[in-house]
mmCIF file of C-alpha atoms and ligand atoms in Angstrom:
data_model
loop_
_atom_site.group_PDB
_atom_site.id
_atom_site.type_symbol
_atom_site.label_atom_id
_atom_site.label_comp_id
_atom_site.label_asym_id
_atom_site.label_seq_id
_atom_site.Cartn_x
_atom_site.Cartn_y
_atom_site.Cartn_z
ATOM 1 C CA MET A 1 171.286 100.075 55.168
ATOM 2 C CA GLU A 2 172.607 100.068 51.942
ATOM 3 C CA LEU A 3 175.811 102.627 51.532
ATOM 4 C CA GLN A 4 176.142 104.745 48.484
ATOM 5 C CA LEU A 5 178.798 106.397 47.126
ATOM 6 C CA ILE A 6 178.141 109.986 44.222
ATOM 7 C CA LYS A 7 180.345 112.446 43.137
ATOM 8 C CA GLY A 8 178.403 115.740 42.858
ATOM 9 C CA ASP A 9 176.226 118.318 44.516
ATOM 10 C CA ILE A 10 174.111 117.696 47.482
ATOM 11 C CA THR A 11 171.434 119.930 46.830
ATOM 12 C CA GLN A 12 170.436 117.769 43.989
ATOM 13 C CA LEU A 13 169.586 114.808 46.118
ATOM 14 C CA HIS A 14 166.249 113.386 45.920
ATOM 15 C CA THR A 15 166.769 111.480 49.526
ATOM 16 C CA ASP A 16 164.063 111.837 51.905
ATOM 17 C CA ALA A 17 167.214 114.105 54.258
ATOM 18 C CA ILE A 18 170.243 115.295 53.246
ATOM 19 C CA VAL A 19 172.772 116.833 55.879
ATOM 20 C CA ASN A 20 174.276 120.457 55.963
ATOM 21 C CA ALA A 21 177.805 121.397 57.583
ATOM 22 C CA ALA A 22 176.425 124.345 59.244
ATOM 23 C CA ASN A 23 178.500 126.385 61.887
ATOM 24 C CA SER A 24 176.743 126.254 65.680
ATOM 25 C CA GLY A 25 174.967 129.916 65.197
ATOM 26 C CA LEU A 26 172.976 128.576 61.927
ATOM 27 C CA MET A 27 173.913 131.623 60.355
ATOM 28 C CA GLY A 28 174.807 129.974 56.808
ATOM 29 C CA GLY A 29 178.081 130.612 55.371
ATOM 30 C CA GLY A 30 180.202 129.333 52.401
ATOM 31 C CA GLY A 31 180.692 125.838 51.177
ATOM 32 C CA VAL A 32 177.869 122.948 51.441
ATOM 33 C CA ASP A 33 175.945 125.377 53.678
ATOM 34 C CA GLY A 34 176.570 128.374 51.323
ATOM 35 C CA ALA A 35 175.116 126.302 48.550
ATOM 36 C CA ILE A 36 172.450 124.735 50.257
ATOM 37 C CA HIS A 37 170.611 128.035 51.639
ATOM 38 C CA ARG A 38 171.163 129.090 47.812
ATOM 39 C CA ALA A 39 169.139 126.695 46.424
ATOM 40 C CA GLY A 40 166.998 125.827 49.182
ATOM 41 C CA GLY A 41 165.579 129.599 49.837
ATOM 42 C CA PRO A 42 165.136 131.927 52.825
ATOM 43 C CA GLU A 43 162.400 129.560 54.379
ATOM 44 C CA ILE A 44 165.843 127.119 55.423
ATOM 45 C CA MET A 45 167.137 130.397 57.344
ATOM 46 C CA ASP A 46 164.140 131.636 58.794
ATOM 47 C CA GLU A 47 163.766 127.968 60.746
ATOM 48 C CA CYS A 48 166.989 128.403 61.840
ATOM 49 C CA GLN A 49 166.628 131.787 63.404
ATOM 50 C CA LEU A 50 163.652 130.300 65.142
ATOM 51 C CA ILE A 51 166.024 127.359 66.250
ATOM 52 C CA ARG A 52 168.652 130.323 67.415
ATOM 53 C CA GLU A 53 166.023 132.160 69.144
ATOM 54 C CA ARG A 54 164.645 129.357 71.254
ATOM 55 C CA GLU A 55 167.803 126.912 71.592
ATOM 56 C CA GLY A 56 170.587 129.530 70.953
ATOM 57 C CA GLY A 57 171.869 127.329 67.794
ATOM 58 C CA CYS A 58 173.163 123.837 67.594
ATOM 59 C CA PRO A 59 176.583 122.830 69.757
ATOM 60 C CA THR A 60 179.283 121.009 67.762
ATOM 61 C CA GLY A 61 178.224 117.320 67.020
ATOM 62 C CA GLU A 62 174.647 117.761 67.423
ATOM 63 C CA ALA A 63 171.950 117.713 64.803
ATOM 64 C CA VAL A 64 169.065 120.055 64.223
ATOM 65 C CA ILE A 65 166.339 119.411 61.614
ATOM 66 C CA THR A 66 164.324 121.967 59.674
ATOM 67 C CA THR A 67 162.022 122.452 56.226
ATOM 68 C CA SER A 68 164.486 121.560 53.309
ATOM 69 C CA GLY A 69 162.623 125.169 51.437
ATOM 70 C CA SER A 70 162.739 124.360 47.751
ATOM 71 C CA LEU A 71 165.252 121.097 47.714
ATOM 72 C CA PRO A 72 164.026 118.150 46.278
ATOM 73 C CA ALA A 73 165.371 116.272 49.252
ATOM 74 C CA LYS A 74 161.774 116.568 52.080
ATOM 75 C CA LYS A 75 163.890 117.388 55.256
ATOM 76 C CA LEU A 76 167.322 118.986 55.978
ATOM 77 C CA ILE A 77 169.059 118.345 58.843
ATOM 78 C CA HIS A 78 172.165 120.386 60.133
ATOM 79 C CA THR A 79 175.074 119.044 62.015
ATOM 80 C CA VAL A 80 177.829 121.177 63.319
ATOM 81 C CA GLY A 81 181.435 119.364 62.683
ATOM 82 C CA PRO A 82 184.567 120.506 64.872
ATOM 83 C CA VAL A 83 186.778 122.710 63.770
ATOM 84 C CA TRP A 84 190.459 121.017 62.904
ATOM 85 C CA LYS A 85 192.501 121.908 66.053
ATOM 86 C CA GLY A 86 194.942 119.395 65.696
ATOM 87 C CA GLY A 87 193.106 116.059 66.856
ATOM 88 C CA HIS A 88 193.406 116.776 70.804
ATOM 89 C CA SER A 89 190.414 118.472 71.544
ATOM 90 C CA ASP A 90 188.083 115.456 71.153
ATOM 91 C CA GLU A 91 187.101 116.529 67.395
ATOM 92 C CA GLU A 92 186.847 112.329 66.091
ATOM 93 C CA ALA A 93 184.253 111.775 68.990
ATOM 94 C CA LYS A 94 182.646 115.148 67.840
ATOM 95 C CA LEU A 95 182.984 114.293 63.947
ATOM 96 C CA HIS A 96 181.353 111.066 65.013
ATOM 97 C CA ALA A 97 178.608 112.168 66.808
ATOM 98 C CA CYS A 98 177.415 114.367 64.139
ATOM 99 C CA TYR A 99 177.015 111.646 61.975
ATOM 100 C CA ILE A 100 175.229 109.666 65.200
ATOM 101 C CA ASN A 101 173.159 112.720 65.764
ATOM 102 C CA ALA A 102 172.001 112.901 62.321
ATOM 103 C CA LEU A 103 171.149 109.480 61.603
ATOM 104 C CA LYS A 104 169.061 109.470 65.083
ATOM 105 C CA LEU A 105 167.180 112.487 63.589
ATOM 106 C CA ALA A 106 166.489 111.101 60.232
ATOM 107 C CA GLU A 107 164.872 108.092 62.351
ATOM 108 C CA SER A 108 162.800 109.529 64.594
ATOM 109 C CA ASN A 109 161.175 111.831 61.700
ATOM 110 C CA ASP A 110 160.387 108.554 59.976
ATOM 111 C CA LEU A 111 163.352 109.505 57.003
ATOM 112 C CA GLN A 112 164.548 106.303 55.409
ATOM 113 C CA SER A 113 167.147 107.601 53.123
ATOM 114 C CA ILE A 114 169.773 110.572 54.101
ATOM 115 C CA ALA A 115 172.749 111.608 52.522
ATOM 116 C CA PHE A 116 175.913 113.498 53.969
ATOM 117 C CA PRO A 117 178.354 115.632 53.019
ATOM 118 C CA ASN A 118 182.132 115.373 53.771
ATOM 119 C CA ILE A 119 181.115 116.953 57.584
ATOM 120 C CA SER A 120 184.527 119.252 58.130
ATOM 121 C CA THR A 121 186.644 118.887 55.631
ATOM 122 C CA GLY A 122 186.244 122.115 54.035
ATOM 123 C CA VAL A 123 187.043 124.968 55.765
ATOM 124 C CA TYR A 124 186.802 123.450 59.219
ATOM 125 C CA GLY A 125 190.423 121.407 58.407
ATOM 126 C CA TYR A 126 190.071 118.032 59.251
ATOM 127 C CA PRO A 127 192.162 115.406 57.233
ATOM 128 C CA LYS A 128 190.217 114.003 54.715
ATOM 129 C CA SER A 129 191.040 110.387 55.245
ATOM 130 C CA ASP A 130 190.469 110.382 58.940
ATOM 131 C CA ALA A 131 187.453 112.004 58.536
ATOM 132 C CA ALA A 132 186.154 109.563 55.879
ATOM 133 C CA ARG A 133 186.782 106.827 58.043
ATOM 134 C CA VAL A 134 185.336 108.282 61.411
ATOM 135 C CA ALA A 135 181.906 109.286 58.726
ATOM 136 C CA ILE A 136 182.338 105.378 57.224
ATOM 137 C CA ASN A 137 182.548 103.772 60.959
ATOM 138 C CA ALA A 138 179.960 105.426 62.457
ATOM 139 C CA VAL A 139 177.448 104.853 59.827
ATOM 140 C CA LYS A 140 178.004 101.580 59.986
ATOM 141 C CA SER A 141 177.635 101.150 63.364
ATOM 142 C CA PHE A 142 174.151 102.737 63.411
ATOM 143 C CA LYS A 143 171.491 100.298 63.220
ATOM 144 C CA SER A 144 168.144 101.281 62.258
ATOM 145 C CA ASN A 145 164.959 99.687 61.275
ATOM 146 C CA VAL A 146 163.880 102.589 59.575
ATOM 147 C CA ILE A 147 166.868 103.716 57.712
ATOM 148 C CA THR A 148 167.309 102.013 54.418
ATOM 149 C CA LYS A 149 169.742 103.920 52.686
ATOM 150 C CA VAL A 150 172.684 106.387 53.427
ATOM 151 C CA VAL A 151 174.724 108.744 50.282
ATOM 152 C CA PHE A 152 177.757 109.716 50.755
ATOM 153 C CA VAL A 153 178.004 112.825 48.537
ATOM 154 C CA CYS A 154 181.489 113.774 47.594
ATOM 155 C CA PHE A 155 182.122 117.140 45.837
ATOM 156 C CA ASP A 156 185.570 116.953 45.350
ATOM 157 C CA ASP A 157 187.838 114.587 43.708
ATOM 158 C CA ALA A 158 190.214 113.820 46.592
ATOM 159 C CA ASN A 159 187.611 112.776 48.769
ATOM 160 C CA HIS A 160 185.607 110.834 46.058
ATOM 161 C CA GLN A 161 188.634 108.943 45.950
ATOM 162 C CA ILE A 162 189.426 108.330 49.639
ATOM 163 C CA TYR A 163 185.713 106.661 49.663
ATOM 164 C CA GLN A 164 186.147 104.881 46.905
ATOM 165 C CA GLN A 165 189.189 103.223 48.466
ATOM 166 C CA LEU A 166 187.896 102.885 51.675
ATOM 167 C CA LEU A 167 184.260 101.323 50.809
ATOM 168 C CA SER A 168 185.672 98.509 48.513
ATOM 169 C CA GLU A 169 188.131 97.982 51.356
HETATM 170 N N1 AR6 B 1 177.430 119.640 47.819
HETATM 171 C C1 AR6 B 1 178.145 118.481 48.578
HETATM 172 N N2 AR6 B 1 179.778 118.874 49.250
HETATM 173 C C2 AR6 B 1 179.951 120.125 49.240
HETATM 174 C C3 AR6 B 1 179.298 121.215 48.312
HETATM 175 C C4 AR6 B 1 178.190 120.958 47.730
HETATM 176 N N3 AR6 B 1 177.071 121.671 46.650
HETATM 177 N N4 AR6 B 1 179.759 122.436 48.413
HETATM 178 C C5 AR6 B 1 180.937 122.040 48.989
HETATM 179 N N5 AR6 B 1 180.763 120.712 49.509
HETATM 180 P P1 AR6 B 1 182.337 122.917 54.319
HETATM 181 P P2 AR6 B 1 182.788 122.140 57.217
HETATM 182 C C6 AR6 B 1 181.805 120.071 50.411
HETATM 183 O O1 AR6 B 1 183.637 124.142 54.178
HETATM 184 O O2 AR6 B 1 184.068 122.117 56.629
HETATM 185 C C7 AR6 B 1 180.812 126.805 56.179
HETATM 186 O O3 AR6 B 1 180.781 128.296 56.245
HETATM 187 C C8 AR6 B 1 183.347 120.464 50.136
HETATM 188 O O4 AR6 B 1 184.008 119.646 49.034
HETATM 189 O O5 AR6 B 1 181.508 123.139 53.518
HETATM 190 O O6 AR6 B 1 182.382 121.334 57.789
HETATM 191 C C9 AR6 B 1 180.159 126.682 57.547
HETATM 192 O O7 AR6 B 1 178.393 127.434 57.519
HETATM 193 C C10 AR6 B 1 183.728 119.518 51.970
HETATM 194 O O8 AR6 B 1 184.264 118.334 51.340
HETATM 195 O O9 AR6 B 1 182.113 122.282 55.639
HETATM 196 C C11 AR6 B 1 180.462 126.638 58.106
HETATM 197 O O10 AR6 B 1 180.884 127.750 59.197
HETATM 198 C C12 AR6 B 1 182.427 119.608 52.667
HETATM 199 O O11 AR6 B 1 181.715 119.673 51.633
HETATM 200 C C13 AR6 B 1 181.876 125.685 58.104
HETATM 201 O O12 AR6 B 1 182.054 126.191 56.029
HETATM 202 C C14 AR6 B 1 182.491 120.097 53.661
HETATM 203 O O13 AR6 B 1 183.306 121.487 53.419
HETATM 204 C C15 AR6 B 1 181.640 124.321 58.235
HETATM 205 O O14 AR6 B 1 183.105 123.960 57.832
#
């Protein structure tokens, strides 16, 4: 599995799947979630609403898949990162689960390349270095015969520098 790092806007990626850092109500919001819904159009929210009606949303650490609307990626995987509460509320296990569950969903949908944003490191307040370690460890631990490429997409300089450092170790 090839690991790539890029700095930029995840909505522009042509990977088979891109991942959204959503909330458990799948209601849309700011940050990367807002950017994805704006760029992908209303079809995405329509499917989120169906999932909400059927399953009540998406619990923290889990993942669901929808259309990518008008985005260049084939599919959109929504996962819900933990809100940082000081590190004693199982945040690490939940963040790890986000990456694993998104990868599993990509695999079961035969999606070979997937791009992740830095889940939970925006308004959810997860410390960036810690979150990057969890993300990289989770992806490296995932053995797959389907997924050939994982892209870490960093939007801000701080995350990009952290990933550059960690991926070169
Ligand atoms: N492409 C890639 N990464 C981005 C983009 C983009 N276009 N825009 C922002 N980021 P956040 P969270 C980065 O706050 O902390 C939403 O309102 C950003 O620099 O989007 O998981 C949801 O609805 C940061 O590193 O997500 C939830 O309610 C990273 O994306 C809540 O925020 C994550 O920041 C989720 O909070």
